[in-house]
PDB file of C-alpha atoms and ligand atoms in Angstrom:
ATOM      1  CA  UNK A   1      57.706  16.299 175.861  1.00 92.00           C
ATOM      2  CA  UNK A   2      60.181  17.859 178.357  1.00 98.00           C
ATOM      3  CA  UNK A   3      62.717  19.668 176.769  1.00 98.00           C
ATOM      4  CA  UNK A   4      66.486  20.074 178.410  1.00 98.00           C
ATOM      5  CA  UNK A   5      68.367  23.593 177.436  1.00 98.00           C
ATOM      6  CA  UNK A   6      72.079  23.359 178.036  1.00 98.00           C
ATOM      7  CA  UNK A   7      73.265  26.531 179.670  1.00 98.00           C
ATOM      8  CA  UNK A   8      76.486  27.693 178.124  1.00 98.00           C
ATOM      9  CA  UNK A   9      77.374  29.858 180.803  1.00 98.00           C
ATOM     10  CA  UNK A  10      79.449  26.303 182.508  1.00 98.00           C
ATOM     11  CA  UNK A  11      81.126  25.421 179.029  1.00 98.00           C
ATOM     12  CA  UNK A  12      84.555  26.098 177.920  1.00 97.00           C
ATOM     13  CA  UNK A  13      84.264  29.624 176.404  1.00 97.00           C
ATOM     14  CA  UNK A  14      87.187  29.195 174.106  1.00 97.00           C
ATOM     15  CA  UNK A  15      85.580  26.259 172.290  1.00 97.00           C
ATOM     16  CA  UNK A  16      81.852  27.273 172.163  1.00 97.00           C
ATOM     17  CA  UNK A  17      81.559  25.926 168.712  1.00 97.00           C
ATOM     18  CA  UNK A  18      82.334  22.784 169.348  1.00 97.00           C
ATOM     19  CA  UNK A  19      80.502  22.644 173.098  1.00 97.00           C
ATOM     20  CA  UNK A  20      77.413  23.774 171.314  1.00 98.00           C
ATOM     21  CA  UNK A  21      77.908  20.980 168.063  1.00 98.00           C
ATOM     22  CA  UNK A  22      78.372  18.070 171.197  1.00 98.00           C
ATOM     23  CA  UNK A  23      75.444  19.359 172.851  1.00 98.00           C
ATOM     24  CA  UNK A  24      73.150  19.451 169.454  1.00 98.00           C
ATOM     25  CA  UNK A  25      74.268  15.944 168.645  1.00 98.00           C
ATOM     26  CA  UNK A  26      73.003  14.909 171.760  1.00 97.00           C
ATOM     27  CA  UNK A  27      69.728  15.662 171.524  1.00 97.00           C
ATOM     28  CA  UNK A  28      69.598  19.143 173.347  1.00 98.00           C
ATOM     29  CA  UNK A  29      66.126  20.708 172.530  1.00 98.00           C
ATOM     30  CA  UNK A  30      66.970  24.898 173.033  1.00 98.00           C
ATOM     31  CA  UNK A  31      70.101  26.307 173.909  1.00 98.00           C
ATOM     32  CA  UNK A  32      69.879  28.702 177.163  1.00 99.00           C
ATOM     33  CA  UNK A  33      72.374  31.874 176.941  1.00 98.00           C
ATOM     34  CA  UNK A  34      72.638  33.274 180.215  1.00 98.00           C
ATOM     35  CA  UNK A  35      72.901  37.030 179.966  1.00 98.00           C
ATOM     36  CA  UNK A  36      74.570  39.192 183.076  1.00 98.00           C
ATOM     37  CA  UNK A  37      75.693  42.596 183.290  1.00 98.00           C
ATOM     38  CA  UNK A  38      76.970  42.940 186.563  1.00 98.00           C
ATOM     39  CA  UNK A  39      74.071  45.325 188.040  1.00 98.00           C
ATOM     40  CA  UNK A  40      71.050  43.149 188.045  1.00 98.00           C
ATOM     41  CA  UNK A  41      73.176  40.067 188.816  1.00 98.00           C
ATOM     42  CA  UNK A  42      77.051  40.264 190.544  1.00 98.00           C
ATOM     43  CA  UNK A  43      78.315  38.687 187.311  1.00 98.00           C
ATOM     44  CA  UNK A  44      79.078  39.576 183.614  1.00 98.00           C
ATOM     45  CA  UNK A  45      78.897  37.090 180.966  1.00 98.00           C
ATOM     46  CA  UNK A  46      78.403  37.593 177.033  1.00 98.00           C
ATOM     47  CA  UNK A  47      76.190  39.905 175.102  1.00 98.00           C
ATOM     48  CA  UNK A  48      74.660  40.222 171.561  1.00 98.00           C
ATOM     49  CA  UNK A  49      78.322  39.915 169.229  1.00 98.00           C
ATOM     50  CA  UNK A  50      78.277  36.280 170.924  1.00 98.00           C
ATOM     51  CA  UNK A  51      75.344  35.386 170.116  1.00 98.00           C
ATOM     52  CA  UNK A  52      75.086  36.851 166.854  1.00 98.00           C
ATOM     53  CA  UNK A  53      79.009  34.443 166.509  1.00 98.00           C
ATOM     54  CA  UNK A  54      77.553  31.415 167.386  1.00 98.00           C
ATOM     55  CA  UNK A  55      74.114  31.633 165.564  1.00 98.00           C
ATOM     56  CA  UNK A  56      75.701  30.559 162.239  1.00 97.00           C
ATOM     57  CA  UNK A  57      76.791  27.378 163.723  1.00 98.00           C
ATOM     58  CA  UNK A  58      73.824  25.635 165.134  1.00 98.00           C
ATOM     59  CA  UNK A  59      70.023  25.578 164.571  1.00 97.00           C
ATOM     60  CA  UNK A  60      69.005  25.248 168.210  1.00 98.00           C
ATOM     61  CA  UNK A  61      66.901  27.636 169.030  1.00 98.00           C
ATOM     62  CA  UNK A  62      68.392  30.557 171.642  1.00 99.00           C
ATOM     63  CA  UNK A  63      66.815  30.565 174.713  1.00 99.00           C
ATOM     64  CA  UNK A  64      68.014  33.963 176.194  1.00 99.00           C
ATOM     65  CA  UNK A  65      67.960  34.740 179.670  1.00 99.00           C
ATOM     66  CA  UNK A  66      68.466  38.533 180.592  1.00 99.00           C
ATOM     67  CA  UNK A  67      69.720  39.080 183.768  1.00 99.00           C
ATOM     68  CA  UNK A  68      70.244  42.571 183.385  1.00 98.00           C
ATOM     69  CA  UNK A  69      68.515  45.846 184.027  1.00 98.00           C
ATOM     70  CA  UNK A  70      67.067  48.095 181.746  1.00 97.00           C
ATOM     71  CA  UNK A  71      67.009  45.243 179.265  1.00 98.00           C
ATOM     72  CA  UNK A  72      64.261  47.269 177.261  1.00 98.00           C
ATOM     73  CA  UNK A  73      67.164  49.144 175.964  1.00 98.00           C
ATOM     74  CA  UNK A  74      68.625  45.787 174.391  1.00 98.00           C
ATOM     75  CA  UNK A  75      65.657  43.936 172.981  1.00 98.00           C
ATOM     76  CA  UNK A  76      66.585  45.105 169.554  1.00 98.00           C
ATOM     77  CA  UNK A  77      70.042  43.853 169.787  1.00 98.00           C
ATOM     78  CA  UNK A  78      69.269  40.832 170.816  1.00 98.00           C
ATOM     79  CA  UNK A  79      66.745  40.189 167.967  1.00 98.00           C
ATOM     80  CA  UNK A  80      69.174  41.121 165.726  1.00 98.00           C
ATOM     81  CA  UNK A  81      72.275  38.667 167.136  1.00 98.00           C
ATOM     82  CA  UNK A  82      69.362  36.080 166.842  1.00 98.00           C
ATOM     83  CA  UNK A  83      67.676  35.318 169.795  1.00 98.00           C
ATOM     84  CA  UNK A  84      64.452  33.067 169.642  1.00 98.00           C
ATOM     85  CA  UNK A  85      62.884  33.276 173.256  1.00 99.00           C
ATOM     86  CA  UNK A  86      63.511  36.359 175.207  1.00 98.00           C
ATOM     87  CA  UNK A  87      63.452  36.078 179.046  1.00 99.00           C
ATOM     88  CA  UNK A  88      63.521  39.001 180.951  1.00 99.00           C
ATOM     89  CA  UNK A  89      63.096  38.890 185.282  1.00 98.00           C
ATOM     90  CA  UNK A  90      59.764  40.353 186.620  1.00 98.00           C
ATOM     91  CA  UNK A  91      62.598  41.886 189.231  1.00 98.00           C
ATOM     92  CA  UNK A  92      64.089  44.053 186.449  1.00 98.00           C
ATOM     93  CA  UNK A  93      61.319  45.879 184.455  1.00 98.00           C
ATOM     94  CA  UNK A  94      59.368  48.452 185.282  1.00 97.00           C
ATOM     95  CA  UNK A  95      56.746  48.049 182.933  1.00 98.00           C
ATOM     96  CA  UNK A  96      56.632  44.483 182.198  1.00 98.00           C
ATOM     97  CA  UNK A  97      53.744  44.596 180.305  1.00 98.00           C
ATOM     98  CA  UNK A  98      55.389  46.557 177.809  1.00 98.00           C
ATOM     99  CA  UNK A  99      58.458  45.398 177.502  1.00 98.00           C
ATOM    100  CA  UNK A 100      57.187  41.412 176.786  1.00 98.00           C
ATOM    101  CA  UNK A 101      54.753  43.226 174.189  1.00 98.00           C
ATOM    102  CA  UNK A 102      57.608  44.683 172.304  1.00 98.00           C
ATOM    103  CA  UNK A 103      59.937  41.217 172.319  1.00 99.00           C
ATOM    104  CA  UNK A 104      56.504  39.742 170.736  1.00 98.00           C
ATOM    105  CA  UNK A 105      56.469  42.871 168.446  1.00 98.00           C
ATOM    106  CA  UNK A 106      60.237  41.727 167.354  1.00 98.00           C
ATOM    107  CA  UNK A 107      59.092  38.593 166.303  1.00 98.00           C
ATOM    108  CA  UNK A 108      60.592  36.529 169.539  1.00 99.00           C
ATOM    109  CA  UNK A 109      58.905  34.577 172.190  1.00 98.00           C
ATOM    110  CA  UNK A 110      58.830  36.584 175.639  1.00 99.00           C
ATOM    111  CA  UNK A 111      59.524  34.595 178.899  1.00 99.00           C
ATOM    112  CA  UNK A 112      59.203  36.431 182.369  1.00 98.00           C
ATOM    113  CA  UNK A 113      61.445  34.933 185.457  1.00 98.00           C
ATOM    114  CA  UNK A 114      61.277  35.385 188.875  1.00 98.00           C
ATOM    115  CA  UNK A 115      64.436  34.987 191.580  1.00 98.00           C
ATOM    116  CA  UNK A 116      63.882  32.425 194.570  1.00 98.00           C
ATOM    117  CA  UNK A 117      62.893  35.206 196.662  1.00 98.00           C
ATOM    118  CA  UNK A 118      60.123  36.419 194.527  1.00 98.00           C
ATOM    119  CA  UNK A 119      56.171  35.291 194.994  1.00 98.00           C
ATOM    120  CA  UNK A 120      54.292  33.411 191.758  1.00 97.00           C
ATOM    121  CA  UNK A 121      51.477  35.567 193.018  1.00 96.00           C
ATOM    122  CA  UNK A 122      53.138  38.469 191.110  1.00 96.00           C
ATOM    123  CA  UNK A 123      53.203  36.948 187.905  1.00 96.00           C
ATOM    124  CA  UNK A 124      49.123  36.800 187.910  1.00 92.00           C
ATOM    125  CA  UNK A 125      48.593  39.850 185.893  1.00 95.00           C
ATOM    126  CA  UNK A 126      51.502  39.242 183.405  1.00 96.00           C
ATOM    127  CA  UNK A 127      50.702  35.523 182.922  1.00 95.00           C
ATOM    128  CA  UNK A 128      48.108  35.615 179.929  1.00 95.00           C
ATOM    129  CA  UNK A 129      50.629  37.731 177.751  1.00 97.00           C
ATOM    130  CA  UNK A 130      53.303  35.353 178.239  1.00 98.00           C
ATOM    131  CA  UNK A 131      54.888  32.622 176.317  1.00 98.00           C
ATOM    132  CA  UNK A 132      57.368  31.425 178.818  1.00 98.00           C
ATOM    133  CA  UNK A 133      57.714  31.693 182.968  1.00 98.00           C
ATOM    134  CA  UNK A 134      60.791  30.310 184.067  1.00 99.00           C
ATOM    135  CA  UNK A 135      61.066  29.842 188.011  1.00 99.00           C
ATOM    136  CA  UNK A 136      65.128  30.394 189.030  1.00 99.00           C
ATOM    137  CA  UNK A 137      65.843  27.447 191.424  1.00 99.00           C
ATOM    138  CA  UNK A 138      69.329  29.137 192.508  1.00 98.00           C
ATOM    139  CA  UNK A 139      69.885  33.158 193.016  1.00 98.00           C
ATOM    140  CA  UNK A 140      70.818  34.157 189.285  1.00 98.00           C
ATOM    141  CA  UNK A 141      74.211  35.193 188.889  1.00 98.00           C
ATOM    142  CA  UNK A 142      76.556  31.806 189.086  1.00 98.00           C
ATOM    143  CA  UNK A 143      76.538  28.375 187.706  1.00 98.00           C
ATOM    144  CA  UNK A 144      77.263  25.537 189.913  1.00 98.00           C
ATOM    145  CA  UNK A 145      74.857  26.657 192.763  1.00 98.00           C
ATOM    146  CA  UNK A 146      72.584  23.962 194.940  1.00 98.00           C
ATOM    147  CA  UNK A 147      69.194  24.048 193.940  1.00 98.00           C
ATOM    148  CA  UNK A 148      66.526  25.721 196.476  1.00 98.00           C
ATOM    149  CA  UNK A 149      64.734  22.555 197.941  1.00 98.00           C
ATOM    150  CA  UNK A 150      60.933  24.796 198.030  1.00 98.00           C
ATOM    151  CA  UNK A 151      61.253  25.404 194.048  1.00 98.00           C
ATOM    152  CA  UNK A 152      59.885  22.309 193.618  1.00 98.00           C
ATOM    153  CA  UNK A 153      56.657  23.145 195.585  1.00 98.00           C
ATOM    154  CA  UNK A 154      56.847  26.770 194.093  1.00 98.00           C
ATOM    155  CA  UNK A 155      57.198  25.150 190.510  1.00 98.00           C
ATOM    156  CA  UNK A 156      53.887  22.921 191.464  1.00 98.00           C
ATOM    157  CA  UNK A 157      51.879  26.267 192.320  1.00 98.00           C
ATOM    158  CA  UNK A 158      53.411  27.558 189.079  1.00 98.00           C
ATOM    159  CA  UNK A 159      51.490  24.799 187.278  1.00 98.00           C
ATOM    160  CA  UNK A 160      48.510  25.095 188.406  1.00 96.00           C
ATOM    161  CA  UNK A 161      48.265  28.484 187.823  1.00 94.00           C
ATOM    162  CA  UNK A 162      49.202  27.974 183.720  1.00 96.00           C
ATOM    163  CA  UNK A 163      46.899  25.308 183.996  1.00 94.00           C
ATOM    164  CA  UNK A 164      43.932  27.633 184.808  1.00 92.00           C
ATOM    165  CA  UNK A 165      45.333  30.455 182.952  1.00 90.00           C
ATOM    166  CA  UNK A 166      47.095  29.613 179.750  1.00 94.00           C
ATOM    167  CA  UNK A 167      48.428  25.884 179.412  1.00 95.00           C
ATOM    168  CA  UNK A 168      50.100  26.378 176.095  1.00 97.00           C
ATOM    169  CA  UNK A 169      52.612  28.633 177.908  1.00 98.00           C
ATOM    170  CA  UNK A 170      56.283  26.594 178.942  1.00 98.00           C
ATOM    171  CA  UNK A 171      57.295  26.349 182.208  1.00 98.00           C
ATOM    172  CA  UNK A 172      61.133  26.634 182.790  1.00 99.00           C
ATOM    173  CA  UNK A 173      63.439  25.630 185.969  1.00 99.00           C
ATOM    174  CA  UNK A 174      66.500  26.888 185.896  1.00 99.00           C
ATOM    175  CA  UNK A 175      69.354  26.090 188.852  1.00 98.00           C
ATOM    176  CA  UNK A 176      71.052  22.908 190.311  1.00 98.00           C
ATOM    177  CA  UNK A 177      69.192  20.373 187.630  1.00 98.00           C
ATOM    178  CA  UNK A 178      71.017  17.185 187.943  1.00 98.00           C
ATOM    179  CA  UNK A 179      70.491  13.898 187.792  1.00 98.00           C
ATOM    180  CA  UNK A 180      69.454  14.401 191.399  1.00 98.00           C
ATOM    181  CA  UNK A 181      66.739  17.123 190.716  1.00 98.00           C
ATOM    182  CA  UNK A 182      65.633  16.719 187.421  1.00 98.00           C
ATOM    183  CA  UNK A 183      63.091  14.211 188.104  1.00 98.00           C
ATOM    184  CA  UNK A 184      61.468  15.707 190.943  1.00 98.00           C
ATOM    185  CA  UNK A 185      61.092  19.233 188.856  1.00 98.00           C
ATOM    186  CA  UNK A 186      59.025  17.532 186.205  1.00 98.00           C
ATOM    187  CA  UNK A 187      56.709  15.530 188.427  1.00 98.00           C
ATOM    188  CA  UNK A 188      55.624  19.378 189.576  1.00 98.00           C
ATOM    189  CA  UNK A 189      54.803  20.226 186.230  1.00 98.00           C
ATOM    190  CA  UNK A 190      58.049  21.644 184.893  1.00 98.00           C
ATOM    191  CA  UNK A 191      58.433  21.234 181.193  1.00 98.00           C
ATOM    192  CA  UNK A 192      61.841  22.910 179.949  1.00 98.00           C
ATOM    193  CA  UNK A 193      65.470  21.943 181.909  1.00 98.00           C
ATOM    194  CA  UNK A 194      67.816  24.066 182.490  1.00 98.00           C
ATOM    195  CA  UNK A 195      71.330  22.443 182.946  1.00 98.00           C
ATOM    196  CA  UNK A 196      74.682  24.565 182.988  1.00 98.00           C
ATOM    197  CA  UNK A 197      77.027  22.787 185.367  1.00 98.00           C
ATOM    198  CA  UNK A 198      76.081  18.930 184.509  1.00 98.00           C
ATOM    199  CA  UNK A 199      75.645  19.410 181.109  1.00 98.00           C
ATOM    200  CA  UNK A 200      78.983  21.164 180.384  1.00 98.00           C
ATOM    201  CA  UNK A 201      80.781  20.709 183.970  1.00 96.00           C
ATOM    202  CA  UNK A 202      81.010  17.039 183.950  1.00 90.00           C
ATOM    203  CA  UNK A 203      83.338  16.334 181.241  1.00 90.00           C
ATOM    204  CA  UNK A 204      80.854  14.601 179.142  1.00 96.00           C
ATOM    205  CA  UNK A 205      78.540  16.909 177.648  1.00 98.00           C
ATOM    206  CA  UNK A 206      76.595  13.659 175.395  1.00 98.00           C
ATOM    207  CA  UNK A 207      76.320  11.518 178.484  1.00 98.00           C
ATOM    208  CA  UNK A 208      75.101  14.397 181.161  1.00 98.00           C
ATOM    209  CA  UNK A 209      72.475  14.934 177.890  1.00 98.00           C
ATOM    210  CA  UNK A 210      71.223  11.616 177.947  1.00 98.00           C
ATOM    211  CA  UNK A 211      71.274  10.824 181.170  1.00 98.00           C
ATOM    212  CA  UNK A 212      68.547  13.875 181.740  1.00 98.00           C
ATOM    213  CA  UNK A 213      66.752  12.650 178.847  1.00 97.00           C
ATOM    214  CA  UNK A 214      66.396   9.156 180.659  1.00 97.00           C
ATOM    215  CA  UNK A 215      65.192  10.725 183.539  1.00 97.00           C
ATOM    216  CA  UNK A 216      62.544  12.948 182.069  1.00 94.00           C
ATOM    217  CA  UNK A 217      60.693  10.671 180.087  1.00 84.00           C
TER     218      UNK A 217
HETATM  219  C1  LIG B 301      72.205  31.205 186.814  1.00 60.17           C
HETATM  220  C2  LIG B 301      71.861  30.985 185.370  1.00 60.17           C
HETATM  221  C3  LIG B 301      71.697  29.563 185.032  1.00 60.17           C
HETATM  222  C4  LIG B 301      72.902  28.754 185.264  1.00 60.17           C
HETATM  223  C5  LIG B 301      72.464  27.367 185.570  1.00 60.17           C
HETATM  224  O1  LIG B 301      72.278  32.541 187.065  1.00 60.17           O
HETATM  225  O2  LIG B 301      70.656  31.627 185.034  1.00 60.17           O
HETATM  226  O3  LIG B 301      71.189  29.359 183.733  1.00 60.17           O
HETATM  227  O4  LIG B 301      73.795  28.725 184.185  1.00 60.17           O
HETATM  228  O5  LIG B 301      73.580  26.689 185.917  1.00 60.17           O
HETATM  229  P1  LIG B 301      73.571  25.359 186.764  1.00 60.17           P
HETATM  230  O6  LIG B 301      72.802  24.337 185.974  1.00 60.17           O
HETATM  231  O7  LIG B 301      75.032  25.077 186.838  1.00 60.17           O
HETATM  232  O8  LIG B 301      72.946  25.646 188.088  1.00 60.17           O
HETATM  233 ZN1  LIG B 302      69.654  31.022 183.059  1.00 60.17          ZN
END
């Protein structure tokens, strides 16, 4: 089943709580928690004391996407605040292989992502260690950004590669899913949505929510 993660980075940061409660209720599957710390990414968002806020309040699971560098120095923290699924870009680490063993060490799930610019070809190596690859559709950094029409052919390669490799693993898009996109992104083989701007952009978090859910059947 395709699963659709509402990014919070597009809802109203003074009512998070009750953002996140409209988007549960609606049959979001993981909640995605874009991470930024102006370095890797020309943006700063939230950190660990948000996350560790808002984890009393729902049981969706956190899917946290670092967009940061160093983020070895953070893994910790984040397990701590109550993160599930730790993403970390294949552009930010240095030894990747080390730091996804130590988010598995903590107990989370370890994703790797790679920015539109980057190759699948250099997520061969790390690919069998992984629990999670999620493709970025836009640059990271913003909601609200068009989605990159040759993600969809990049997402297809993606699949067949976790097909050969290790088809347990989840494959994640993340950037400009709409009601436009959405269905083209599964028909490639994603299996995890990403939606920041149309879930909580809109005006109607419960309708944006089903509407995706329509589409990805
Ligand atoms: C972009 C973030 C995304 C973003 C998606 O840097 O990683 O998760 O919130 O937002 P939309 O769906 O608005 O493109
Ligand atoms: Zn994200």
């Amino acid at each position: 089943m395709v699963k659709i993660a509402p990014s919070l980075l597009s809802a109203d940061f003074a009512d998070l709580k009750n953002q996140i409660a409209a988007a549960e209720h609606a049959g979001a599957d993981w909640l995605h928690l874009d991470i930024m710390d102006g370095h890797f990414v020309p943006n700063i968002s939230f950190g660990p004391p948000v996350i560790k806020a808002l984890r009393k309040h729902t049981k969706l699971p956190f899917d946290t996407h670092l967009m940061i560098e160093n983020p070895d120095r953070y893994l910790e923290a984040f397990h701590a605040a109550g993160a599930d699924i730790l993403t970390v870009h294949y552009e930010a680490c240095t030894h990747l292989h080390r730091t996804i063993s130590r988010i598995q060490e903590l107990g989370m799930k370890a994703g790797v992502s790679i920015n539109p610019a980057t190759s699948v070809t250099a997520l061969s190596e790390i690919m069998p260690y992984v629990d999670l690859v999620l493709i970025m559709s836009v640059n990271p950094g913003f909601g609200g950004q068009k989605f990159i029409p040759t993600s969809t052919e990049k997402l297809r390669q993606t699949a067949d590669i976790i097909k050969q490799k290790k088809p347990e693993i989840h494959l994640e898009v993340d950037g400009g899913i709409d009601d436009t996109t959405a269905a083209a992104v599964v028909k490639a083989g994603a299996n995890v949505l990403v939606a920041g701007n149309y879930v909580f952009g809109q005006g109607n978090i419960a309708e944006s929510i089903a509407t995706l859910k329509r589409i990805v059947v």
